[in-house]
mmCIF file of C-alpha atoms in Angstrom:
data_model
loop_
_atom_site.group_PDB
_atom_site.id
_atom_site.type_symbol
_atom_site.label_atom_id
_atom_site.label_comp_id
_atom_site.label_asym_id
_atom_site.label_seq_id
_atom_site.Cartn_x
_atom_site.Cartn_y
_atom_site.Cartn_z
ATOM 1 C CA MET A 1 -45.305 -76.353 -30.891
ATOM 2 C CA ASN A 2 -41.693 -77.391 -31.046
ATOM 3 C CA ALA A 3 -40.945 -80.545 -29.012
ATOM 4 C CA ASN A 4 -37.815 -78.585 -27.921
ATOM 5 C CA PRO A 5 -39.028 -75.215 -26.841
ATOM 6 C CA LEU A 6 -36.246 -72.802 -25.399
ATOM 7 C CA SER A 7 -35.601 -72.822 -21.689
ATOM 8 C CA THR A 8 -33.733 -69.690 -21.756
ATOM 9 C CA LEU A 9 -33.383 -66.512 -23.730
ATOM 10 C CA ASP A 10 -30.280 -65.079 -24.898
ATOM 11 C CA ALA A 11 -29.646 -62.003 -27.188
ATOM 12 C CA ALA A 12 -30.073 -64.193 -30.414
ATOM 13 C CA ALA A 13 -33.421 -65.343 -29.219
ATOM 14 C CA LEU A 14 -34.573 -61.904 -28.091
ATOM 15 C CA GLU A 15 -33.700 -60.758 -31.661
ATOM 16 C CA ARG A 16 -36.086 -63.492 -33.062
ATOM 17 C CA TRP A 17 -38.664 -62.287 -30.623
ATOM 18 C CA LEU A 18 -38.332 -58.673 -31.952
ATOM 19 C CA ARG A 19 -38.420 -59.694 -35.485
ATOM 20 C CA ARG A 20 -41.469 -61.823 -35.053
ATOM 21 C CA SER A 21 -43.157 -58.722 -33.189
ATOM 22 C CA ALA A 22 -42.271 -56.594 -36.072
ATOM 23 C CA GLN A 23 -44.026 -59.097 -38.518
ATOM 24 C CA LEU A 24 -47.101 -59.143 -36.282
ATOM 25 C CA ILE A 25 -47.325 -55.411 -35.825
ATOM 26 C CA THR A 26 -47.057 -54.840 -39.517
ATOM 27 C CA GLU A 27 -49.620 -57.558 -40.329
ATOM 28 C CA HIS A 28 -51.985 -55.834 -37.837
ATOM 29 C CA ALA A 29 -51.141 -52.228 -38.363
ATOM 30 C CA ALA A 30 -54.374 -51.275 -40.027
ATOM 31 C CA GLU A 31 -56.457 -52.972 -37.336
ATOM 32 C CA LEU A 32 -54.381 -51.119 -34.708
ATOM 33 C CA THR A 33 -54.982 -47.873 -36.385
ATOM 34 C CA ALA A 34 -58.654 -48.714 -36.853
ATOM 35 C CA LEU A 35 -58.837 -49.263 -33.066
ATOM 36 C CA ASP A 36 -57.063 -45.987 -32.337
ATOM 37 C CA GLY A 37 -59.441 -44.272 -34.750
ATOM 38 C CA GLU A 38 -62.314 -45.163 -32.552
ATOM 39 C CA ILE A 39 -60.882 -43.577 -29.286
ATOM 40 C CA GLY A 40 -57.803 -41.791 -30.216
ATOM 41 C CA ASP A 41 -55.582 -40.397 -32.810
ATOM 42 C CA ALA A 42 -55.786 -43.003 -35.473
ATOM 43 C CA ASP A 43 -52.287 -43.430 -35.712
ATOM 44 C CA HIS A 44 -51.174 -46.206 -33.345
ATOM 45 C CA GLY A 45 -50.671 -49.014 -36.037
ATOM 46 C CA GLN A 46 -48.676 -46.730 -38.323
ATOM 47 C CA ASN A 47 -46.625 -45.507 -35.500
ATOM 48 C CA MET A 48 -45.902 -48.870 -34.088
ATOM 49 C CA LYS A 49 -45.165 -50.229 -37.651
ATOM 50 C CA ARG A 50 -42.570 -47.594 -38.170
ATOM 51 C CA GLY A 51 -40.962 -48.019 -34.918
ATOM 52 C CA LEU A 52 -40.691 -51.892 -35.351
ATOM 53 C CA GLN A 53 -39.353 -51.524 -38.825
ATOM 54 C CA ALA A 54 -36.472 -49.252 -37.437
ATOM 55 C CA VAL A 55 -35.958 -51.972 -34.774
ATOM 56 C CA VAL A 56 -35.639 -54.505 -37.819
ATOM 57 C CA GLU A 57 -33.059 -52.281 -39.591
ATOM 58 C CA LEU A 58 -31.115 -51.852 -36.262
ATOM 59 C CA LEU A 59 -30.991 -55.760 -36.034
ATOM 60 C CA ASP A 60 -30.037 -56.053 -39.672
ATOM 61 C CA ALA A 61 -27.073 -53.645 -39.189
ATOM 62 C CA ASP A 62 -25.973 -54.503 -35.656
ATOM 63 C CA GLY A 63 -27.837 -57.399 -34.206
ATOM 64 C CA PRO A 64 -26.548 -60.787 -32.903
ATOM 65 C CA ALA A 65 -27.336 -62.600 -36.204
ATOM 66 C CA ALA A 66 -25.293 -60.065 -38.151
ATOM 67 C CA GLY A 67 -22.310 -60.480 -35.648
ATOM 68 C CA GLY A 68 -23.000 -56.873 -34.447
ATOM 69 C CA SER A 69 -22.251 -55.159 -31.136
ATOM 70 C CA LEU A 70 -25.633 -55.975 -29.616
ATOM 71 C CA SER A 71 -24.555 -59.304 -28.392
ATOM 72 C CA THR A 72 -26.194 -59.164 -24.918
ATOM 73 C CA PRO A 73 -29.514 -58.930 -23.743
ATOM 74 C CA GLU A 74 -28.951 -55.574 -21.949
ATOM 75 C CA ALA A 75 -27.133 -53.937 -24.932
ATOM 76 C CA LEU A 76 -29.911 -55.253 -27.337
ATOM 77 C CA LEU A 77 -32.974 -54.105 -25.327
ATOM 78 C CA LYS A 78 -31.346 -50.646 -24.543
ATOM 79 C CA LYS A 79 -30.787 -49.931 -28.215
ATOM 80 C CA VAL A 80 -34.271 -51.176 -28.906
ATOM 81 C CA GLY A 81 -35.687 -48.801 -26.345
ATOM 82 C CA MET A 82 -33.858 -45.797 -27.676
ATOM 83 C CA THR A 83 -34.834 -46.593 -31.083
ATOM 84 C CA LEU A 84 -38.591 -46.845 -30.278
ATOM 85 C CA VAL A 85 -38.385 -43.438 -28.339
ATOM 86 C CA SER A 86 -36.876 -41.821 -31.495
ATOM 87 C CA THR A 87 -39.169 -43.433 -34.075
ATOM 88 C CA VAL A 88 -42.623 -44.114 -32.647
ATOM 89 C CA GLY A 89 -44.806 -40.994 -32.443
ATOM 90 C CA GLY A 90 -47.439 -40.088 -29.869
ATOM 91 C CA ALA A 91 -47.388 -41.560 -26.443
ATOM 92 C CA SER A 92 -46.444 -44.916 -27.481
ATOM 93 C CA GLY A 93 -42.796 -44.135 -28.367
ATOM 94 C CA PRO A 94 -41.890 -43.073 -24.865
ATOM 95 C CA LEU A 95 -43.921 -45.931 -23.260
ATOM 96 C CA TYR A 96 -42.629 -48.655 -25.216
ATOM 97 C CA GLY A 97 -39.105 -47.170 -25.188
ATOM 98 C CA THR A 98 -39.124 -46.968 -21.478
ATOM 99 C CA PHE A 99 -40.247 -50.539 -21.234
ATOM 100 C CA PHE A 100 -37.282 -51.826 -23.211
ATOM 101 C CA LEU A 101 -34.705 -49.487 -21.374
ATOM 102 C CA ARG A 102 -36.091 -50.551 -18.078
ATOM 103 C CA ALA A 103 -36.057 -54.316 -19.017
ATOM 104 C CA ALA A 104 -32.593 -54.000 -20.166
ATOM 105 C CA GLY A 105 -31.451 -52.508 -16.852
ATOM 106 C CA ALA A 106 -32.997 -55.483 -15.278
ATOM 107 C CA LEU A 107 -30.858 -57.848 -17.294
ATOM 108 C CA LYS A 108 -27.561 -56.208 -16.719
ATOM 109 C CA ASP A 109 -24.619 -58.440 -16.947
ATOM 110 C CA ALA A 110 -26.905 -61.486 -17.775
ATOM 111 C CA ASP A 111 -26.035 -63.486 -20.903
ATOM 112 C CA THR A 112 -29.419 -65.435 -20.724
ATOM 113 C CA ALA A 113 -32.549 -65.334 -18.820
ATOM 114 C CA ASP A 114 -35.027 -68.227 -17.886
ATOM 115 C CA ALA A 115 -38.460 -67.669 -16.697
ATOM 116 C CA ALA A 116 -37.711 -66.005 -13.383
ATOM 117 C CA PRO A 117 -35.265 -63.257 -14.490
ATOM 118 C CA LEU A 118 -37.294 -62.824 -17.680
ATOM 119 C CA ALA A 119 -40.477 -61.966 -15.594
ATOM 120 C CA ALA A 120 -38.546 -59.826 -13.529
ATOM 121 C CA ALA A 121 -37.155 -57.798 -16.463
ATOM 122 C CA LEU A 122 -40.661 -57.518 -18.045
ATOM 123 C CA ARG A 123 -42.042 -56.445 -14.738
ATOM 124 C CA ALA A 124 -39.416 -53.728 -14.559
ATOM 125 C CA GLY A 125 -40.439 -52.611 -17.927
ATOM 126 C CA MET A 126 -44.106 -52.559 -17.063
ATOM 127 C CA GLU A 127 -43.365 -50.567 -14.041
ATOM 128 C CA GLY A 128 -41.478 -48.116 -16.261
ATOM 129 C CA ILE A 129 -44.572 -47.776 -18.417
ATOM 130 C CA ALA A 130 -46.589 -47.116 -15.379
ATOM 131 C CA GLN A 131 -44.365 -44.349 -14.134
ATOM 132 C CA ARG A 132 -43.879 -42.770 -17.530
ATOM 133 C CA GLY A 133 -47.772 -42.744 -18.118
ATOM 134 C CA LYS A 134 -48.758 -42.131 -14.498
ATOM 135 C CA SER A 135 -51.284 -44.927 -14.896
ATOM 136 C CA SER A 136 -52.475 -48.148 -13.311
ATOM 137 C CA PRO A 137 -54.267 -51.116 -14.517
ATOM 138 C CA GLY A 138 -58.093 -50.527 -15.054
ATOM 139 C CA GLU A 139 -57.646 -47.205 -16.845
ATOM 140 C CA LYS A 140 -58.121 -48.829 -20.225
ATOM 141 C CA THR A 141 -54.468 -48.661 -21.273
ATOM 142 C CA MET A 142 -51.763 -51.043 -22.407
ATOM 143 C CA LEU A 143 -51.152 -51.767 -18.661
ATOM 144 C CA ASP A 144 -54.482 -53.727 -18.859
ATOM 145 C CA ALA A 145 -52.745 -56.442 -21.034
ATOM 146 C CA TRP A 146 -49.176 -56.137 -19.354
ATOM 147 C CA ALA A 147 -50.468 -56.548 -15.821
ATOM 148 C CA PRO A 148 -52.567 -59.757 -16.196
ATOM 149 C CA ALA A 149 -49.824 -61.226 -18.600
ATOM 150 C CA LEU A 150 -47.081 -60.748 -15.833
ATOM 151 C CA GLU A 151 -49.291 -62.096 -13.146
ATOM 152 C CA ALA A 152 -50.082 -65.283 -15.213
ATOM 153 C CA MET A 153 -46.429 -65.776 -16.020
ATOM 154 C CA GLU A 154 -45.109 -65.294 -12.638
ATOM 155 C CA GLN A 155 -47.788 -67.844 -11.247
ATOM 156 C CA ALA A 156 -47.214 -70.334 -13.987
ATOM 157 C CA GLU A 157 -44.941 -73.339 -12.920
ATOM 158 C CA ASN A 158 -42.605 -75.531 -14.844
ATOM 159 C CA SER A 159 -41.265 -74.249 -18.131
ATOM 160 C CA LEU A 160 -40.225 -71.040 -19.816
ATOM 161 C CA ALA A 161 -42.631 -72.073 -22.549
ATOM 162 C CA ALA A 162 -45.493 -72.523 -20.211
ATOM 163 C CA ALA A 163 -44.857 -69.268 -18.561
ATOM 164 C CA VAL A 164 -44.892 -67.209 -21.608
ATOM 165 C CA ARG A 165 -47.841 -68.927 -23.121
ATOM 166 C CA ALA A 166 -49.755 -68.273 -19.993
ATOM 167 C CA GLY A 167 -48.675 -64.682 -20.232
ATOM 168 C CA ALA A 168 -49.552 -64.434 -23.906
ATOM 169 C CA ASP A 169 -53.099 -65.867 -23.160
ATOM 170 C CA ALA A 170 -53.596 -63.572 -20.229
ATOM 171 C CA ALA A 171 -52.504 -60.448 -22.309
ATOM 172 C CA ALA A 172 -55.149 -61.375 -25.054
ATOM 173 C CA ALA A 173 -57.656 -61.798 -22.417
ATOM 174 C CA GLY A 174 -56.639 -58.278 -20.851
ATOM 175 C CA ARG A 175 -56.762 -56.773 -24.328
ATOM 176 C CA ASP A 176 -60.362 -57.937 -24.879
ATOM 177 C CA ALA A 177 -61.315 -56.917 -21.282
ATOM 178 C CA THR A 178 -60.516 -53.264 -22.035
ATOM 179 C CA ALA A 179 -63.615 -53.274 -24.327
ATOM 180 C CA ASP A 180 -65.805 -53.005 -21.062
ATOM 181 C CA MET A 181 -63.580 -50.203 -19.438
ATOM 182 C CA VAL A 182 -64.007 -46.516 -19.378
ATOM 183 C CA ALA A 183 -60.958 -44.655 -20.253
ATOM 184 C CA THR A 184 -59.455 -42.429 -17.735
ATOM 185 C CA LYS A 185 -56.105 -41.779 -19.363
ATOM 186 C CA GLY A 186 -55.003 -40.201 -22.626
ATOM 187 C CA ARG A 187 -57.054 -38.846 -25.400
ATOM 188 C CA ALA A 188 -59.680 -41.786 -25.047
ATOM 189 C CA SER A 189 -60.453 -40.448 -21.514
ATOM 190 C CA TYR A 190 -62.195 -37.315 -23.333
ATOM 191 C CA LEU A 191 -64.899 -39.629 -24.519
ATOM 192 C CA GLY A 192 -65.900 -40.629 -21.041
ATOM 193 C CA GLU A 193 -68.581 -43.297 -21.090
ATOM 194 C CA ARG A 194 -68.460 -43.353 -24.812
ATOM 195 C CA SER A 195 -65.110 -45.099 -24.669
ATOM 196 C CA ARG A 196 -66.933 -48.246 -23.508
ATOM 197 C CA GLY A 197 -67.270 -50.761 -26.066
ATOM 198 C CA HIS A 198 -63.805 -50.306 -27.682
ATOM 199 C CA ILE A 199 -60.690 -52.280 -27.294
ATOM 200 C CA ASP A 200 -57.594 -50.217 -26.353
ATOM 201 C CA PRO A 201 -54.999 -50.120 -29.237
ATOM 202 C CA GLY A 202 -52.072 -50.113 -26.776
ATOM 203 C CA ALA A 203 -53.475 -53.222 -25.096
ATOM 204 C CA ALA A 204 -53.894 -54.788 -28.532
ATOM 205 C CA SER A 205 -50.293 -54.146 -29.474
ATOM 206 C CA THR A 206 -48.941 -55.390 -26.220
ATOM 207 C CA ALA A 207 -50.952 -58.670 -26.778
ATOM 208 C CA LEU A 208 -49.033 -58.961 -30.226
ATOM 209 C CA LEU A 209 -45.756 -58.686 -28.438
ATOM 210 C CA TRP A 210 -46.634 -61.515 -25.868
ATOM 211 C CA GLN A 211 -47.943 -63.607 -28.830
ATOM 212 C CA ALA A 212 -44.522 -63.053 -30.604
ATOM 213 C CA LEU A 213 -42.713 -63.896 -27.333
ATOM 214 C CA ALA A 214 -44.612 -67.237 -26.800
ATOM 215 C CA GLU A 215 -44.194 -68.195 -30.452
ATOM 216 C CA THR A 216 -40.532 -67.491 -30.326
ATOM 217 C CA VAL A 217 -39.992 -69.561 -27.103
ATOM 218 C CA GLU A 218 -42.053 -72.505 -28.526
ATOM 219 C CA ALA A 219 -40.320 -72.532 -31.778
ATOM 220 C CA GLY A 220 -37.196 -73.512 -30.100
ATOM 221 C CA ALA A 221 -33.503 -72.809 -31.032
ATOM 222 C CA THR A 222 -33.961 -72.551 -34.680
ATOM 223 C CA GLY A 223 -36.758 -70.110 -34.549
ATOM 224 C CA GLY A 224 -38.219 -71.843 -37.813
ATOM 225 C CA ASP A 225 -41.742 -72.048 -36.413
ATOM 226 C CA ALA A 226 -42.124 -68.582 -35.223
ATOM 227 C CA ALA A 227 -42.390 -66.778 -38.490
#
C-alpha cells in the first residue's frame, strides 16, 4: 500500500478506477462467464468485458488524462453509465448503467469527493440498481455485494483508504455469501433450491469494482501501484 493514499477522488482518479476495473473484469471474464453458466445465461463475463472495454475507449478519446471534456466526476460517470447501458447485454447493462448515472447525479457540481460524499454517491447508485431491478439484498444478486460494502464503508472511520478497503473486503465477503443463498430474482430463480451452492456472477463483478476502487485509492496520486 502506498504511504500516501488518496484522501479525495477527482475525475482523474475516477478514470484510474475505471481503467483498473476494466483490467480486472477482463482478467476475470472467463471466470464470470463460468459462474453465469451455472445459474444464468453464461454471458456475464463477456458482456462486462465488452462494456468496460467501451469505457476504456471512451476514456482514451475524451477522458481527463486525454484532456477531454469528461473533466468532472458528474460528466465522467454520466457518460460511463450511458456507455454501459448501450454496450453491456442482458440485465447487467441497465443495472450498472443506472448505477453510474445515479452516482453521477449525486456528485453534481462536485470537483472532488472524500469518503462521505463518495459513499453517498455509491449509495445513490446502489439504490438505482435496486429500483431498476426491483430487488433487495438477500435475493442472490449483485446487491448482496453492494449492500454490505456500503455499510462497511459508511461505518469505517478515519481515511478514504480505510473506508474503501473496508468496502472492498465486505464486497468480497458478500460475493462469497451468495453461494449459500437461493435465487429469487432473474434467470437463476428458475432453478430454485438448485441455485444454492453457486456464487452470483453480478456479485462477483461488483466485488471486482470495489477491489479496483480500493487499489486506486491506496495507490495514491500517481496510480502506479493500482495496475
